[in-house]
CSV table of C-alpha atoms and ligand atoms in Angstrom, one decimal:
chain,number,residue,atom,x,y,z
A,1,MET,CA,139.7,36.4,89.3
A,2,HIS,CA,139.8,38.9,86.4
A,3,SER,CA,137.9,42.1,85.8
A,4,THR,CA,137.4,44.7,83.1
A,5,ALA,CA,140.8,46.0,84.2
A,6,SER,CA,142.2,43.3,81.9
A,7,ASP,CA,140.2,40.7,79.9
A,8,GLY,CA,137.4,39.9,82.3
A,9,ARG,CA,133.8,40.8,81.5
A,10,CYS,CA,132.7,42.0,84.9
A,11,SER,CA,133.8,45.3,86.5
A,12,PRO,CA,135.6,44.9,89.9
A,13,SER,CA,132.3,45.7,91.6
A,14,GLU,CA,130.5,43.1,89.6
A,15,VAL,CA,133.2,40.5,90.5
A,16,VAL,CA,132.5,41.3,94.1
A,17,ALA,CA,128.8,40.9,93.6
A,18,ALA,CA,129.3,37.5,91.9
A,19,VAL,CA,131.6,36.4,94.8
A,20,ALA,CA,129.0,37.5,97.4
A,21,ARG,CA,126.2,35.7,95.5
A,22,GLU,CA,128.2,32.5,95.5
A,23,GLY,CA,128.6,32.7,99.3
A,24,LEU,CA,132.4,32.7,99.3
A,25,THR,CA,134.3,34.4,102.1
A,26,GLY,CA,136.7,36.2,99.8
A,27,PHE,CA,138.6,36.2,96.5
A,28,ALA,CA,141.8,37.4,94.9
A,29,LEU,CA,141.7,39.9,92.0
A,30,THR,CA,144.6,39.2,89.7
A,31,ASP,CA,144.2,41.1,86.5
A,32,HIS,CA,146.8,40.6,83.7
A,33,ASP,CA,149.8,42.9,84.2
A,34,THR,CA,147.8,45.6,86.1
A,35,GLY,CA,146.5,46.5,89.4
A,36,ALA,CA,144.0,49.0,87.9
A,37,GLY,CA,141.0,47.2,89.2
A,38,LEU,CA,142.1,46.9,92.8
A,39,ALA,CA,140.9,50.3,94.2
A,40,GLU,CA,137.3,49.7,93.1
A,41,ALA,CA,137.5,46.1,94.2
A,42,ARG,CA,138.7,47.1,97.7
A,43,VAL,CA,135.8,49.5,98.2
A,44,ALA,CA,133.2,47.0,97.0
A,45,ALA,CA,134.7,44.1,98.9
A,46,ALA,CA,134.7,46.1,102.2
A,47,ALA,CA,131.1,47.1,101.6
A,48,ALA,CA,130.2,43.5,101.0
A,49,GLY,CA,132.2,42.2,103.9
A,50,LEU,CA,134.4,40.1,101.7
A,51,ASP,CA,138.1,39.3,102.1
A,52,LEU,CA,140.1,40.7,99.1
A,53,LEU,CA,143.6,39.3,98.5
A,54,PRO,CA,145.1,41.8,96.0
A,55,GLY,CA,147.4,40.6,93.2
A,56,VAL,CA,148.4,40.6,89.6
A,57,GLU,CA,148.8,37.8,87.0
A,58,ILE,CA,152.1,38.6,85.3
A,59,SER,CA,152.7,37.6,81.7
A,60,THR,CA,156.1,35.9,81.5
A,61,THR,CA,158.0,33.4,79.3
A,62,VAL,CA,160.0,30.3,79.7
A,63,ALA,CA,162.0,29.5,76.6
A,64,GLY,CA,159.8,31.9,74.6
A,65,SER,CA,156.5,30.2,75.7
A,66,SER,CA,153.8,32.0,77.6
A,67,VAL,CA,153.7,31.3,81.4
A,68,HIS,CA,151.5,33.2,83.8
A,69,LEU,CA,152.9,34.1,87.3
A,70,LEU,CA,150.6,35.2,90.0
A,71,GLY,CA,152.1,37.9,92.3
A,72,TYR,CA,150.0,38.2,95.4
A,73,GLY,CA,150.1,41.5,97.3
A,74,ASP,CA,149.5,45.1,96.4
A,75,ILE,CA,152.7,45.2,94.4
A,76,THR,CA,151.9,46.6,91.0
A,77,ALA,CA,153.0,50.2,91.8
A,78,HIS,CA,156.3,49.0,93.3
A,79,PRO,CA,159.3,50.6,91.4
A,80,ALA,CA,160.8,47.2,90.8
A,81,LEU,CA,157.7,45.9,89.1
A,82,ALA,CA,155.7,48.9,87.7
A,83,PRO,CA,158.0,49.6,84.7
A,84,VAL,CA,158.1,45.9,83.7
A,85,LEU,CA,154.3,45.7,83.8
A,86,ALA,CA,154.0,48.9,81.8
A,87,ALA,CA,156.4,47.6,79.1
A,88,THR,CA,154.3,44.4,78.8
A,89,VAL,CA,151.1,46.3,78.5
A,90,GLY,CA,152.7,48.5,75.8
A,91,SER,CA,153.8,45.4,73.9
A,92,ARG,CA,150.4,43.8,74.3
A,93,HIS,CA,148.9,46.9,72.6
A,94,THR,CA,151.3,46.6,69.6
A,95,ARG,CA,150.6,42.9,69.5
A,96,VAL,CA,146.8,43.3,69.3
A,97,GLU,CA,147.2,45.8,66.5
A,98,ARG,CA,149.4,43.3,64.5
A,99,LEU,CA,147.0,40.4,65.3
A,100,VAL,CA,144.1,42.4,64.0
A,101,GLU,CA,146.0,43.3,60.8
A,102,ARG,CA,146.7,39.6,60.1
A,103,LEU,CA,143.1,38.6,60.8
A,104,ALA,CA,141.6,41.5,58.8
A,105,VAL,CA,143.3,40.0,55.6
A,106,ASP,CA,140.7,37.2,55.8
A,107,LEU,CA,138.1,39.1,57.9
A,108,PRO,CA,137.8,42.6,56.5
A,109,GLU,CA,135.0,43.5,58.9
A,110,LEU,CA,137.4,43.3,61.8
A,111,THR,CA,138.9,46.6,62.6
A,112,TYR,CA,141.5,47.8,65.2
A,113,ARG,CA,139.1,50.6,66.1
A,114,GLY,CA,136.4,48.1,67.0
A,115,VAL,CA,138.8,46.1,69.2
A,116,LEU,CA,140.2,49.2,70.8
A,117,ALA,CA,136.7,50.3,71.8
A,118,ARG,CA,136.7,47.2,74.1
A,119,VAL,CA,139.9,48.3,75.8
A,120,PRO,CA,139.4,51.5,77.8
A,121,PRO,CA,142.5,53.5,78.8
A,122,GLY,CA,144.3,51.7,81.6
A,123,THR,CA,143.1,48.3,80.6
A,124,THR,CA,145.4,45.5,79.6
A,125,PRO,CA,144.5,44.3,76.1
A,126,GLY,CA,144.4,40.6,75.3
A,127,ARG,CA,143.1,38.0,72.8
A,128,PRO,CA,139.8,37.8,74.6
A,129,HIS,CA,139.0,41.4,73.5
A,130,VAL,CA,139.7,40.4,69.9
A,131,ALA,CA,137.6,37.3,70.5
A,132,ASP,CA,134.7,39.5,71.6
A,133,GLU,CA,135.0,41.7,68.5
A,134,LEU,CA,135.1,38.6,66.3
A,135,ALA,CA,131.9,37.5,67.9
A,136,ALA,CA,130.4,41.0,67.5
A,137,ILE,CA,131.0,41.0,63.7
A,138,GLY,CA,129.5,37.6,63.5
A,139,ALA,CA,132.7,35.7,62.5
A,140,VAL,CA,132.3,33.3,65.5
A,141,PRO,CA,129.5,32.6,68.0
A,142,ASN,CA,131.6,33.2,71.2
A,143,ARG,CA,135.0,33.6,72.8
A,144,ASP,CA,135.8,29.9,72.9
A,145,ALA,CA,135.1,29.5,69.1
A,146,ALA,CA,137.3,32.6,68.4
A,147,PHE,CA,140.2,30.9,70.2
A,148,ALA,CA,139.6,27.6,68.5
A,149,HIS,CA,139.4,29.1,65.0
A,150,TYR,CA,141.5,32.2,65.0
A,151,LEU,CA,143.5,33.0,68.2
A,152,ALA,CA,145.3,29.8,69.3
A,153,GLU,CA,149.0,30.2,70.2
A,154,GLY,CA,150.8,28.5,67.2
A,155,GLY,CA,147.9,29.2,64.9
A,156,PRO,CA,148.4,31.1,61.6
A,157,TYR,CA,147.3,34.5,62.9
A,158,TYR,CA,149.0,34.3,66.3
A,159,VAL,CA,151.3,37.2,67.3
A,160,GLY,CA,153.3,37.2,70.6
A,161,TYR,CA,154.4,40.0,72.8
A,162,GLU,CA,157.4,40.9,74.9
A,163,SER,CA,157.4,40.0,78.6
A,164,PRO,CA,160.0,39.1,81.2
A,165,GLU,CA,161.3,35.6,81.9
A,166,THR,CA,159.5,33.8,84.6
A,167,ALA,CA,162.6,33.6,86.8
A,168,GLU,CA,163.1,37.3,86.5
A,169,ALA,CA,159.4,37.9,87.4
A,170,VAL,CA,159.7,35.7,90.5
A,171,ARG,CA,162.6,37.9,91.6
A,172,LEU,CA,160.6,41.1,90.9
A,173,VAL,CA,157.5,39.9,92.8
A,174,LEU,CA,159.8,39.1,95.8
A,175,ALA,CA,161.6,42.5,95.5
A,176,ALA,CA,158.2,44.2,95.6
A,177,GLY,CA,157.2,42.3,98.8
A,178,GLY,CA,154.8,39.9,97.1
A,179,VAL,CA,154.2,36.2,97.0
A,180,PRO,CA,154.8,34.5,93.6
A,181,VAL,CA,152.7,31.5,92.7
A,182,LEU,CA,152.7,29.8,89.3
A,183,ALA,CA,149.3,30.1,87.6
A,184,HIS,CA,147.8,27.0,86.0
A,185,PRO,CA,151.3,25.5,85.4
A,186,ALA,CA,150.0,22.5,83.4
A,187,SER,CA,147.6,24.4,81.1
A,188,ARG,CA,148.3,25.4,77.5
A,189,SER,CA,151.9,26.4,76.6
A,190,GLY,CA,152.9,26.3,80.3
A,191,ALA,CA,152.5,22.5,80.1
A,192,GLU,CA,155.2,22.3,77.5
A,193,VAL,CA,157.9,24.2,79.3
A,194,LEU,CA,157.2,23.8,83.0
A,195,ASP,CA,158.7,20.4,83.7
A,196,ASP,CA,159.6,19.3,87.2
A,197,ASP,CA,163.2,20.6,86.9
A,198,THR,CA,162.2,24.1,85.7
A,199,ILE,CA,159.6,24.4,88.6
A,200,GLY,CA,162.4,23.2,91.0
A,201,GLU,CA,164.7,26.0,89.7
A,202,LEU,CA,161.9,28.6,90.2
A,203,ALA,CA,161.3,27.2,93.8
A,204,GLU,CA,165.0,27.8,94.5
A,205,LEU,CA,164.6,31.4,93.5
A,206,GLY,CA,161.7,31.8,95.9
A,207,LEU,CA,158.6,30.7,94.1
A,208,ALA,CA,156.0,30.2,96.9
A,209,GLY,CA,153.3,28.0,95.4
A,210,LEU,CA,151.6,26.2,92.5
A,211,GLU,CA,148.0,26.8,91.4
A,212,VAL,CA,147.2,23.1,91.3
A,213,ASP,CA,143.4,23.3,91.3
A,214,HIS,CA,142.4,24.9,88.0
A,215,ARG,CA,139.8,23.8,85.4
A,216,ASP,CA,142.5,23.2,82.7
A,217,HIS,CA,144.1,20.5,84.9
A,218,GLY,CA,142.9,17.0,84.8
A,219,PRO,CA,143.3,14.5,87.7
A,220,THR,CA,146.7,13.3,86.4
A,221,ALA,CA,148.1,16.9,86.2
A,222,ARG,CA,146.7,17.8,89.6
A,223,SER,CA,148.3,14.7,91.3
A,224,ARG,CA,151.7,15.4,89.6
A,225,LEU,CA,151.6,19.0,90.7
A,226,ARG,CA,150.4,18.2,94.2
A,227,GLY,CA,153.3,15.7,94.6
A,228,LEU,CA,155.8,18.2,93.3
A,229,ALA,CA,154.5,20.9,95.6
A,230,ALA,CA,154.9,18.6,98.6
A,231,GLU,CA,158.4,17.6,97.4
A,232,LEU,CA,159.5,21.3,97.0
A,233,GLY,CA,157.7,22.7,100.0
A,234,LEU,CA,155.4,24.8,97.9
A,235,LEU,CA,151.9,26.0,98.7
A,236,VAL,CA,149.0,24.6,96.8
A,237,THR,CA,146.3,27.0,95.6
A,238,GLY,CA,143.2,26.8,93.4
A,239,SER,CA,141.0,29.2,91.6
A,240,SER,CA,138.2,29.6,89.1
A,241,ASP,CA,140.3,31.9,87.0
A,242,PHE,CA,137.0,33.8,86.6
A,243,HIS,CA,136.7,35.9,83.4
A,244,GLY,CA,133.1,36.8,83.5
A,245,GLU,CA,129.6,35.4,83.9
A,246,GLY,CA,128.5,33.1,81.2
A,247,ARG,CA,131.8,31.3,80.7
A,248,ALA,CA,132.3,27.7,81.7
A,249,SER,CA,134.4,28.8,84.7
A,250,GLY,CA,131.8,29.7,87.4
A,251,VAL,CA,132.8,31.6,90.5
A,252,GLY,CA,134.4,29.2,93.1
A,253,THR,CA,134.8,26.2,90.8
A,254,ASP,CA,138.2,25.7,92.4
A,255,THR,CA,139.2,27.4,95.6
A,256,THR,CA,142.2,28.0,97.9
A,257,PRO,CA,141.7,26.9,101.6
A,258,PRO,CA,141.5,29.8,104.1
A,259,ASP,CA,144.7,28.7,105.9
A,260,THR,CA,146.7,28.9,102.7
A,261,VAL,CA,145.3,32.4,102.0
A,262,GLU,CA,146.4,33.3,105.5
A,263,GLU,CA,149.9,31.8,104.9
A,264,ILE,CA,150.2,33.9,101.7
A,265,ARG,CA,149.1,37.0,103.6
A,266,SER,CA,151.6,36.3,106.4
A,267,ARG,CA,154.4,36.3,103.8
A,268,LEU,CA,153.5,39.7,102.3
A,269,VAL,CA,156.1,42.3,103.1
A,270,PRO,CA,154.4,45.7,103.7
A,271,VAL,CA,156.0,48.3,101.6
A,272,ALA,CA,156.9,51.5,103.4
B,301,AMP,P1,146.5,36.7,75.9
B,301,AMP,O1,146.9,37.1,77.4
B,301,AMP,O2,146.1,37.9,75.2
B,301,AMP,O3,147.6,35.9,75.3
B,301,AMP,O4,145.2,35.8,76.0
B,301,AMP,C1,145.2,34.7,76.9
B,301,AMP,C2,144.0,34.8,77.7
B,301,AMP,O5,142.9,34.3,76.9
B,301,AMP,C3,144.0,33.8,78.9
B,301,AMP,O6,144.2,34.5,80.1
B,301,AMP,C4,142.7,33.1,78.9
B,301,AMP,O7,141.9,33.7,79.9
B,301,AMP,C5,142.1,33.4,77.6
B,301,AMP,N1,142.0,32.2,76.8
B,301,AMP,C6,143.0,31.4,76.4
B,301,AMP,N2,142.6,30.3,75.7
B,301,AMP,C7,141.2,30.5,75.7
B,301,AMP,C8,140.2,29.7,75.1
B,301,AMP,N3,140.4,28.6,74.4
B,301,AMP,N4,138.9,30.1,75.2
B,301,AMP,C9,138.7,31.3,75.9
B,301,AMP,N5,139.6,32.0,76.5
B,301,AMP,C10,140.9,31.6,76.4
B,302,ZN,ZN1,146.5,32.8,83.3
């Protein structure tokens, strides 16, 4: 799940409240390239009696295409990982500024200041923040329309950003004592670059699992990924990839079985 520490709409405490309302036993908070929401989530989860699995969703690339890697564990401050995440967040800031410059040519009411007001210090900026500002100036009705009309990867306004290769990020998550799991491997640009051989190579490097159950995956993708996970000895996870109330992805639309969560937890290496 995502919070206002990156591109989610709910604060970490509000995420906890949403999880409790849904009657789930726990959740993972995996904001993009930051662990800034974890401290608040930990306090709120403890108060609500919920099991919090900490983590981070790391921006990475395969052959230049965006691939998201989940790193489970409280790993974002580890010296192997922290500078890499900081560099990505820095590059994401520059990227949003350039993206706004391009959009403002056709949409002069869109300003970088307006977008930046949606990204408090310490927050990872992303296209969803630009989407919300596009909606606020009346250019689109909502986030989904903003992505469809203005923000799609490969579209005329799109700007990328620097991030590590997925294989390197797998190594860094392991070095930090975490558990690396490919997020939604058959969704969007990941679908184009994460073929069976590439996933096999990541498994050899120590990739631990595949997020099979995700709203972007249809039955065919899920059965392919489930088969591949069985073949490669990888864990199978699922999530709502929650970004906030009101979006299509409700809390708990896809879940990870408790024994898989425990298996992930058992593989975490406590950092001294
Ligand atoms: P970024 O990390 O800035 O490249 O933006 C990618 C994020 O935008 C993803 O984590 C998704 O949560 C979100 N996203 C991608 N495509 C869409 C879409 N079509 N509608 C709404 N949100 C999207
Ligand atoms: Zn993702």
